[in-house]
Amino acid sequence: MHFSKLRLTGFKSFVEPTELLIEEGLTGVVGPNGCGKSNLVEALRWVMGETSAKQMRGGGMEDVIFGGTEQRPARNMAEVGLYVANDDRRAPAQFNSADELEVVRRIEREKGSHYRVNGKDVRARDVQLLFADAATGARSAGLVSQGKIGSIVQAKASDRRALLEEAANIRGLHTRRHEAELRLRAAEQNLERLDDVLKALEGQRAALRRQARQAQRYRELSEKIRQAESIVLHARWTHTMEERRKAGAALAAARDKVTALTQEAAAASAAQTDSAASLPGLRQREAEASAELQHLTVTRSELDAEERRIATARSEAETRLRQIADDVTREKTLVEEAATALARLTGERDELIAAGEGEAEAQEASGAALTQANRDAEEAEEAVHKTTEEIAVADARRAALERQLRQAEERISRLDRQQADLAERRAELIRQAVPEAERTAAEQTVTEAAAAADAADAGIPAAQEARDDAQEAEKTARAAAREMDAAVSELETEATGLRRLLMQAKSEAAPMVDAVTVAPGYETALGAALGDDLEAPALDAEAPPTAGGWREGADAGGAEWPAGVEPLAPKVTAPAALAARLARTGIAADPAAAAAAQPALAAGMRIVTKEGGMWRWDGFVQTPGAPSAAAIRLERRNRLAELDRQLADRRGALDVARSEAEHAAARLAEAEDAVEAARRARNAASDALSKAKSAAAEIESRVAAVDTKLAALDDGAARLAGEREEAVTAQGQAAEELKTLPDVEALRADSSRLRAALSERRAELVEARTEHDRLVREAESRRTRLSATEGEIKSWEQRRERADTRLSDLDTRRQGEEAEIARLASRPQEIAAEREKVVALIEAAEAKRRQAADALVSAESRQTELDRVAREADRAAGEARESLIRAESQLEQINQTLRVERERIQERLDCAPDEILTKAGIDPEAPLPDAEQTQRSLDRLSGEREALGPVNLRAETELEELTEQIEGMERERDDLIGAIQRLRSAIAALNKEGRERLLAAFNLVNGHFQTLFRRLFGGGEAHLKLTEAEDPLEAGLEIMASPPGKKMQHLSLLSGGEQALTAAALVFAVFLTNPSPICVLDEVDAPLDDTNVDRFCALLQDIVKETGTRFLIITHHRMTMARMDRLFGVTMAERGVSQLVSVDLARAERLRDAG
């Protein structure tokens, strides 16, 4: 699998459709900074599934869309396509049928991005896994962006582990393990929530069982409350209707009183109106007189004010005249001062011009002297510097050689200690090796735990099957008990109602009907025969003769019945007092037979039918109709007796059903406990298996770690031997070079002589510079003063001109003020004459106003008395109207009460007020219980019902639904437990595979890294080691390096160029371990010098030959450009818009050679 082409449209600065061919070998991308080269790398990351806007150098993912320039509008869409050859069929199964894959990512503003592979929409995860399985992707180690090398150097050891994971190609495993862990956590959380829900539902089921029992009690109380409420509502309605009649009579009396008082108030109002009509004219005359007087008063006040204003204005004019005289004196003084200043400044200007003659020649001469002195000083200083540098070089080289000697001695000593330490560590590792017996025991433990887990799993289905059978049996028993309980409750409700009705109809003396028992079906016939006589009481022998009721002693002789008629007495059990009456009563099969037999009846005889018809001996006929009250009472007594017999049978059956339901529930609880015990056993076995597997994996990890560390120690021992040999050689070379260094003392003597000459030249330079600076300052001072003098002369001339102008203005103002004073002197006499006329008019107006006011006061007093009389009449009429309103309000309140009662009756009983008793089954003609006593009974019953609290009338239905829900959730719980076990096994397998692949990759990467390091540095040693954790999946990656001539040390202690080259070696070591289809290097060669760049490029060419990987290299280095097979140039001819041009260097060379 390899990449062949990258296509961009509207991506960042590439607004036009652009294609970048990714061919075999090295492809270079060049261009000035800021032209958009790195946008190509980001496009490649983006299409491979990058999700972080920060990694794309943006605040949001929509920032990758072209944002517009001054000449071009912004785009609403960006699209990047990557063409991938799939000749080797290494793509995932869903894409593996095509020879070439076109992976396209498209983003639109406000809509987000989506992916397509060969035109088919796919998930971002599918694209990420496609590239992850190919050892590449948006975060691949093969995409080395700007700063990536530096980030490897600065990264912590644990962060560098990502490079090993890339080499081991376990990014896909990590992704799958992460998804499995997420699913495992979600499943465990779902299991916890499911357990909590099941506990809560069990509590709800117990509560619903209690609620079902409460619902039955609630229905019984509701029926009793309905009876009592009917009686109370009927009593309220009757009482309110009586109150409405009384309120209507009071309203009629109030209306008559209002009519009489309203007529009296109208007469008083007419007199008041006539008097009020004369008041406006009088008020008008009084107002006109007052207005005239006010006008004359205001005129007098205005004359006084004008006299005061004239006096003030004259005083102000005289003050201004004095001020003008003072201003004229000041301006004349200013003119004189200006003449004196101008004479002085003109003389000073002439003196400065004369002093400045010849200053240019003097400055030129001092400048030449300064230049010569400066040249002599620089020559002397150069000689001193050269000598000093020679001394410093000699001293530095001597110190360096001495330091190298010391370092070589220290290095040899340190290497000897390290070799001894390595030998000791190797012996210690051999002692720490895991015994074979421990490994065998761990494997045996895993096998036994697996067998126990299988056995525990096998026990669960049987327990669950038993639990399901117990659930079905419990459900059946519970349903039977509910049906029987409902039947008993129905019978008890009916029996209770019948007893209540029979008790309500009892009077103080027991009626005869209570002593009579009739065969079922004959109740109506007996009621037709005896009628209301059955309601009469049975009398004993001591009862007074005048008492009404049934007495014994009447003749009960037999009677002859016509054909088709049978005697009724055999169907009835009654006291002896009824014997005579029953003996003369027969029953016919139908009305026709009774009518046919009626003419044959003897005196006192009668025939009845079961339907309630009656044919008497005297010709009277009663057709069948509604049964009488006695018949109804007899039917109710018979029905109550039948209900008592049925209840006795049903209650026994109910006890049996409840007992069976309780036994079934107990068996179900035992079965559920058995299932739970099986599950706990299964979970315990699974935990034991997981622990055994973890222990075995840990032992294998320890074995692998010991092997890895032994190999690293062997490599380290060989490396230390080579380093010691290099140190001994370096020690000898430094000692030889130390003997060849020049004599430093002779150089220091020459330096002292040259420094003395330099001091003399510097003194001459200071003197020349001081003289030159003095001449320059004096010339500059004269020029500055001359310029200031010219400005002062001009300023005094302007002041003199302004003073002359102000003197002319002041003379004009003085003449105007003198004319104003003369005008104001004559006005006070005119004002005095006008004031005398106004005073005379004011006195006449005052007399006229007093006359009008007296007439108005008299009329208003009369009007006040009439107003009082009218108010008294209105008050009396108002009180009468208020009484009328109260009467109307009271009647309306009563009507409102009737409406409320009607609505309450309709709401509670669903009938009209006159139908209350009939609706409740109460005889309207019968006397009703006391309303207050009934209300107390109603309150007591309501209290009992309220004490029940909220009652769920759907409790039984909800109980069945809840049971079904619990059973379904228990099945889901079993499925979840199985899924959790499978996920744990899968995660353990992924960890084991990842650990094995990571250790194998570490050995490969370490080998490649050591080889590449020596190739890039031309020698030296380096190696990798795992740190920070025993588990390779959690360990860090530390880099140790020893460039030629240096000791072994951490990467962070190397120089900048050495760090960059070492990090590059690590990147390519990872790359060689698991080559990816493409490698992108973004200005990786920036910190390297020419020699290292040449080695770097040679390494790239070798990697291309070995792996066939296609390289895309962004660079500014001329040597890197020269080694590319082809170059693409990124330009920005139009600001903000990138363009791509290409040159195939390999083809150009072939053309040149052929030409």
mmCIF file of N, CA and C in Angstrom, residues 269-340:
data_model
loop_
_atom_site.group_PDB
_atom_site.id
_atom_site.type_symbol
_atom_site.label_atom_id
_atom_site.label_comp_id
_atom_site.label_asym_id
_atom_site.label_seq_id
_atom_site.Cartn_x
_atom_site.Cartn_y
_atom_site.Cartn_z
ATOM 1 N N SER A 269 -83.334 68.972 44.882
ATOM 2 C CA SER A 269 -82.325 69.219 43.843
ATOM 3 C C SER A 269 -82.778 70.307 42.878
ATOM 4 N N ALA A 270 -84.103 70.406 42.593
ATOM 5 C CA ALA A 270 -84.608 71.441 41.676
ATOM 6 C C ALA A 270 -84.413 72.829 42.289
ATOM 7 N N ALA A 271 -84.731 72.985 43.616
ATOM 8 C CA ALA A 271 -84.543 74.286 44.278
ATOM 9 C C ALA A 271 -83.056 74.655 44.299
ATOM 10 N N GLN A 272 -82.217 73.697 44.541
ATOM 11 C CA GLN A 272 -80.759 73.949 44.571
ATOM 12 C C GLN A 272 -80.274 74.429 43.201
ATOM 13 N N THR A 273 -80.793 73.876 42.144
ATOM 14 C CA THR A 273 -80.362 74.233 40.786
ATOM 15 C C THR A 273 -80.760 75.664 40.447
ATOM 16 N N ASP A 274 -81.984 76.087 40.852
ATOM 17 C CA ASP A 274 -82.434 77.461 40.545
ATOM 18 C C ASP A 274 -81.536 78.477 41.241
ATOM 19 N N SER A 275 -81.171 78.194 42.496
ATOM 20 C CA SER A 275 -80.315 79.140 43.227
ATOM 21 C C SER A 275 -78.916 79.197 42.621
ATOM 22 N N ALA A 276 -78.434 78.079 42.217
ATOM 23 C CA ALA A 276 -77.060 78.026 41.669
ATOM 24 C C ALA A 276 -76.955 78.743 40.339
ATOM 25 N N ALA A 277 -78.092 78.904 39.604
ATOM 26 C CA ALA A 277 -78.028 79.547 38.288
ATOM 27 C C ALA A 277 -77.683 81.030 38.392
ATOM 28 N N SER A 278 -78.016 81.702 39.552
ATOM 29 C CA SER A 278 -77.737 83.135 39.686
ATOM 30 C C SER A 278 -76.302 83.414 40.134
ATOM 31 N N LEU A 279 -75.550 82.453 40.625
ATOM 32 C CA LEU A 279 -74.205 82.693 41.160
ATOM 33 C C LEU A 279 -73.166 83.028 40.095
ATOM 34 N N PRO A 280 -73.156 82.478 38.883
ATOM 35 C CA PRO A 280 -72.088 82.778 37.921
ATOM 36 C C PRO A 280 -72.006 84.255 37.553
ATOM 37 N N GLY A 281 -73.178 84.942 37.407
ATOM 38 C CA GLY A 281 -73.122 86.365 37.043
ATOM 39 C C GLY A 281 -72.459 87.195 38.118
ATOM 40 N N LEU A 282 -72.819 86.931 39.401
ATOM 41 C CA LEU A 282 -72.227 87.675 40.504
ATOM 42 C C LEU A 282 -70.716 87.406 40.598
ATOM 43 N N ARG A 283 -70.324 86.135 40.404
ATOM 44 C CA ARG A 283 -68.894 85.829 40.452
ATOM 45 C C ARG A 283 -68.146 86.521 39.308
ATOM 46 N N GLN A 284 -68.779 86.656 38.158
ATOM 47 C CA GLN A 284 -68.129 87.300 37.015
ATOM 48 C C GLN A 284 -67.868 88.775 37.301
ATOM 49 N N ARG A 285 -68.898 89.472 37.889
ATOM 50 C CA ARG A 285 -68.718 90.898 38.177
ATOM 51 C C ARG A 285 -67.624 91.107 39.232
ATOM 52 N N GLU A 286 -67.593 90.248 40.246
ATOM 53 C CA GLU A 286 -66.560 90.390 41.270
ATOM 54 C C GLU A 286 -65.171 90.125 40.684
ATOM 55 N N ALA A 287 -65.045 89.151 39.774
ATOM 56 C CA ALA A 287 -63.761 88.833 39.158
ATOM 57 C C ALA A 287 -63.275 89.950 38.264
ATOM 58 N N GLU A 288 -64.221 90.644 37.543
ATOM 59 C CA GLU A 288 -63.797 91.724 36.647
ATOM 60 C C GLU A 288 -63.270 92.903 37.448
ATOM 61 N N ALA A 289 -63.958 93.205 38.586
ATOM 62 C CA ALA A 289 -63.487 94.318 39.425
ATOM 63 C C ALA A 289 -62.109 93.989 40.023
ATOM 64 N N SER A 290 -61.918 92.765 40.458
ATOM 65 C CA SER A 290 -60.626 92.357 41.030
ATOM 66 C C SER A 290 -59.521 92.415 39.979
ATOM 67 N N ALA A 291 -59.849 92.042 38.729
ATOM 68 C CA ALA A 291 -58.833 92.048 37.668
ATOM 69 C C ALA A 291 -58.405 93.463 37.334
ATOM 70 N N GLU A 292 -59.392 94.401 37.324
ATOM 71 C CA GLU A 292 -59.043 95.797 37.011
ATOM 72 C C GLU A 292 -58.131 96.363 38.098
ATOM 73 N N LEU A 293 -58.471 96.067 39.371
ATOM 74 C CA LEU A 293 -57.640 96.538 40.477
ATOM 75 C C LEU A 293 -56.227 95.932 40.392
ATOM 76 N N GLN A 294 -56.131 94.702 40.078
ATOM 77 C CA GLN A 294 -54.825 94.039 39.980
ATOM 78 C C GLN A 294 -53.974 94.641 38.871
ATOM 79 N N HIS A 295 -54.613 94.976 37.752
ATOM 80 C CA HIS A 295 -53.870 95.556 36.619
ATOM 81 C C HIS A 295 -53.260 96.902 37.001
ATOM 82 N N LEU A 296 -54.035 97.732 37.718
ATOM 83 C CA LEU A 296 -53.521 99.053 38.106
ATOM 84 C C LEU A 296 -52.390 98.901 39.129
ATOM 85 N N THR A 297 -52.515 97.901 40.018
ATOM 86 C CA THR A 297 -51.456 97.669 41.011
ATOM 87 C C THR A 297 -50.148 97.250 40.334
ATOM 88 N N VAL A 298 -50.255 96.395 39.344
ATOM 89 C CA VAL A 298 -49.070 95.927 38.601
ATOM 90 C C VAL A 298 -48.415 97.089 37.865
ATOM 91 N N THR A 299 -49.256 97.996 37.298
ATOM 92 C CA THR A 299 -48.695 99.148 36.561
ATOM 93 C C THR A 299 -47.873 100.023 37.498
ATOM 94 N N ARG A 300 -48.402 100.248 38.712
ATOM 95 C CA ARG A 300 -47.648 101.049 39.674
ATOM 96 C C ARG A 300 -46.322 100.368 40.044
ATOM 97 N N SER A 301 -46.344 99.062 40.225
ATOM 98 C CA SER A 301 -45.105 98.339 40.559
ATOM 99 C C SER A 301 -44.094 98.434 39.421
ATOM 100 N N GLU A 302 -44.558 98.410 38.183
ATOM 101 C CA GLU A 302 -43.641 98.487 37.038
ATOM 102 C C GLU A 302 -42.975 99.862 36.972
ATOM 103 N N LEU A 303 -43.736 100.929 37.302
ATOM 104 C CA LEU A 303 -43.134 102.269 37.281
ATOM 105 C C LEU A 303 -42.047 102.386 38.337
ATOM 106 N N ASP A 304 -42.295 101.793 39.538
ATOM 107 C CA ASP A 304 -41.276 101.816 40.584
ATOM 108 C C ASP A 304 -40.016 101.053 40.143
ATOM 109 N N ALA A 305 -40.218 99.916 39.506
ATOM 110 C CA ALA A 305 -39.071 99.109 39.065
ATOM 111 C C ALA A 305 -38.272 99.826 37.997
ATOM 112 N N GLU A 306 -38.947 100.522 37.086
ATOM 113 C CA GLU A 306 -38.234 101.221 36.010
ATOM 114 C C GLU A 306 -37.396 102.357 36.579
ATOM 115 N N GLU A 307 -37.934 103.032 37.637
ATOM 116 C CA GLU A 307 -37.176 104.125 38.247
ATOM 117 C C GLU A 307 -35.877 103.579 38.875
ATOM 118 N N ARG A 308 -35.972 102.412 39.537
ATOM 119 C CA ARG A 308 -34.772 101.831 40.123
ATOM 120 C C ARG A 308 -33.791 101.384 39.040
ATOM 121 N N ARG A 309 -34.284 100.832 37.942
ATOM 122 C CA ARG A 309 -33.393 100.367 36.864
ATOM 123 C C ARG A 309 -32.619 101.520 36.238
ATOM 124 N N ILE A 310 -33.288 102.692 36.075
ATOM 125 C CA ILE A 310 -32.615 103.853 35.458
ATOM 126 C C ILE A 310 -31.485 104.316 36.358
ATOM 127 N N ALA A 311 -31.717 104.343 37.675
ATOM 128 C CA ALA A 311 -30.653 104.774 38.601
ATOM 129 C C ALA A 311 -29.450 103.809 38.523
ATOM 130 N N THR A 312 -29.743 102.493 38.453
ATOM 131 C CA THR A 312 -28.662 101.493 38.363
ATOM 132 C C THR A 312 -27.889 101.643 37.062
ATOM 133 N N ALA A 313 -28.595 101.847 35.933
ATOM 134 C CA ALA A 313 -27.923 101.953 34.625
ATOM 135 C C ALA A 313 -27.027 103.187 34.582
ATOM 136 N N ARG A 314 -27.454 104.276 35.184
ATOM 137 C CA ARG A 314 -26.629 105.509 35.167
ATOM 138 C C ARG A 314 -25.342 105.292 35.979
ATOM 139 N N SER A 315 -25.464 104.587 37.124
ATOM 140 C CA SER A 315 -24.282 104.304 37.935
ATOM 141 C C SER A 315 -23.296 103.418 37.182
ATOM 142 N N GLU A 316 -23.812 102.397 36.470
ATOM 143 C CA GLU A 316 -22.939 101.489 35.722
ATOM 144 C C GLU A 316 -22.248 102.220 34.581
ATOM 145 N N ALA A 317 -22.932 103.150 33.896
ATOM 146 C CA ALA A 317 -22.308 103.886 32.787
ATOM 147 C C ALA A 317 -21.165 104.762 33.294
ATOM 148 N N GLU A 318 -21.340 105.387 34.463
ATOM 149 C CA GLU A 318 -20.266 106.220 35.005
ATOM 150 C C GLU A 318 -19.053 105.346 35.380
ATOM 151 N N THR A 319 -19.312 104.110 35.923
ATOM 152 C CA THR A 319 -18.202 103.195 36.269
ATOM 153 C C THR A 319 -17.427 102.797 35.003
ATOM 154 N N ARG A 320 -18.145 102.506 33.918
ATOM 155 C CA ARG A 320 -17.473 102.109 32.676
ATOM 156 C C ARG A 320 -16.649 103.256 32.105
ATOM 157 N N LEU A 321 -17.111 104.480 32.279
ATOM 158 C CA LEU A 321 -16.368 105.635 31.763
ATOM 159 C C LEU A 321 -15.029 105.768 32.487
ATOM 160 N N ARG A 322 -15.018 105.545 33.821
ATOM 161 C CA ARG A 322 -13.769 105.591 34.586
ATOM 162 C C ARG A 322 -12.824 104.456 34.146
ATOM 163 N N GLN A 323 -13.356 103.285 33.867
ATOM 164 C CA GLN A 323 -12.529 102.153 33.435
ATOM 165 C C GLN A 323 -11.867 102.434 32.093
ATOM 166 N N ILE A 324 -12.597 103.099 31.202
ATOM 167 C CA ILE A 324 -12.024 103.419 29.870
ATOM 168 C C ILE A 324 -10.832 104.352 30.024
ATOM 169 N N ALA A 325 -10.918 105.331 30.945
ATOM 170 C CA ALA A 325 -9.790 106.256 31.169
ATOM 171 C C ALA A 325 -8.556 105.502 31.658
ATOM 172 N N ASP A 326 -8.749 104.513 32.566
ATOM 173 C CA ASP A 326 -7.626 103.697 33.049
ATOM 174 C C ASP A 326 -7.004 102.879 31.914
ATOM 175 N N ASP A 327 -7.819 102.339 31.017
ATOM 176 C CA ASP A 327 -7.306 101.515 29.905
ATOM 177 C C ASP A 327 -6.486 102.356 28.937
ATOM 178 N N VAL A 328 -6.884 103.597 28.705
ATOM 179 C CA VAL A 328 -6.118 104.471 27.790
ATOM 180 C C VAL A 328 -4.736 104.719 28.361
ATOM 181 N N THR A 329 -4.610 104.961 29.667
ATOM 182 C CA THR A 329 -3.304 105.201 30.300
ATOM 183 C C THR A 329 -2.399 103.979 30.155
ATOM 184 N N ARG A 330 -2.965 102.759 30.359
ATOM 185 C CA ARG A 330 -2.168 101.523 30.277
ATOM 186 C C ARG A 330 -1.637 101.287 28.868
ATOM 187 N N GLU A 331 -2.442 101.537 27.848
ATOM 188 C CA GLU A 331 -2.011 101.277 26.476
ATOM 189 C C GLU A 331 -0.914 102.245 26.052
ATOM 190 N N LYS A 332 -0.962 103.508 26.485
ATOM 191 C CA LYS A 332 0.103 104.454 26.141
ATOM 192 C C LYS A 332 1.428 104.002 26.763
ATOM 193 N N THR A 333 1.398 103.491 28.004
ATOM 194 C CA THR A 333 2.618 102.980 28.639
ATOM 195 C C THR A 333 3.197 101.807 27.850
ATOM 196 N N LEU A 334 2.353 100.914 27.339
ATOM 197 C CA LEU A 334 2.802 99.752 26.567
ATOM 198 C C LEU A 334 3.496 100.169 25.276
ATOM 199 N N VAL A 335 3.022 101.236 24.618
ATOM 200 C CA VAL A 335 3.661 101.717 23.374
ATOM 201 C C VAL A 335 5.080 102.191 23.659
ATOM 202 N N GLU A 336 5.268 102.878 24.770
ATOM 203 C CA GLU A 336 6.598 103.357 25.127
ATOM 204 C C GLU A 336 7.555 102.202 25.417
ATOM 205 N N GLU A 337 7.087 101.142 26.139
ATOM 206 C CA GLU A 337 7.939 99.985 26.439
ATOM 207 C C GLU A 337 8.342 99.254 25.169
ATOM 208 N N ALA A 338 7.469 99.158 24.179
ATOM 209 C CA ALA A 338 7.787 98.465 22.932
ATOM 210 C C ALA A 338 8.909 99.173 22.181
ATOM 211 N N ALA A 339 8.898 100.529 22.171
ATOM 212 C CA ALA A 339 9.960 101.278 21.465
ATOM 213 C C ALA A 339 11.307 101.001 22.124
ATOM 214 N N THR A 340 11.369 100.977 23.462
ATOM 215 C CA THR A 340 12.634 100.731 24.167
ATOM 216 C C THR A 340 13.155 99.317 23.877
#
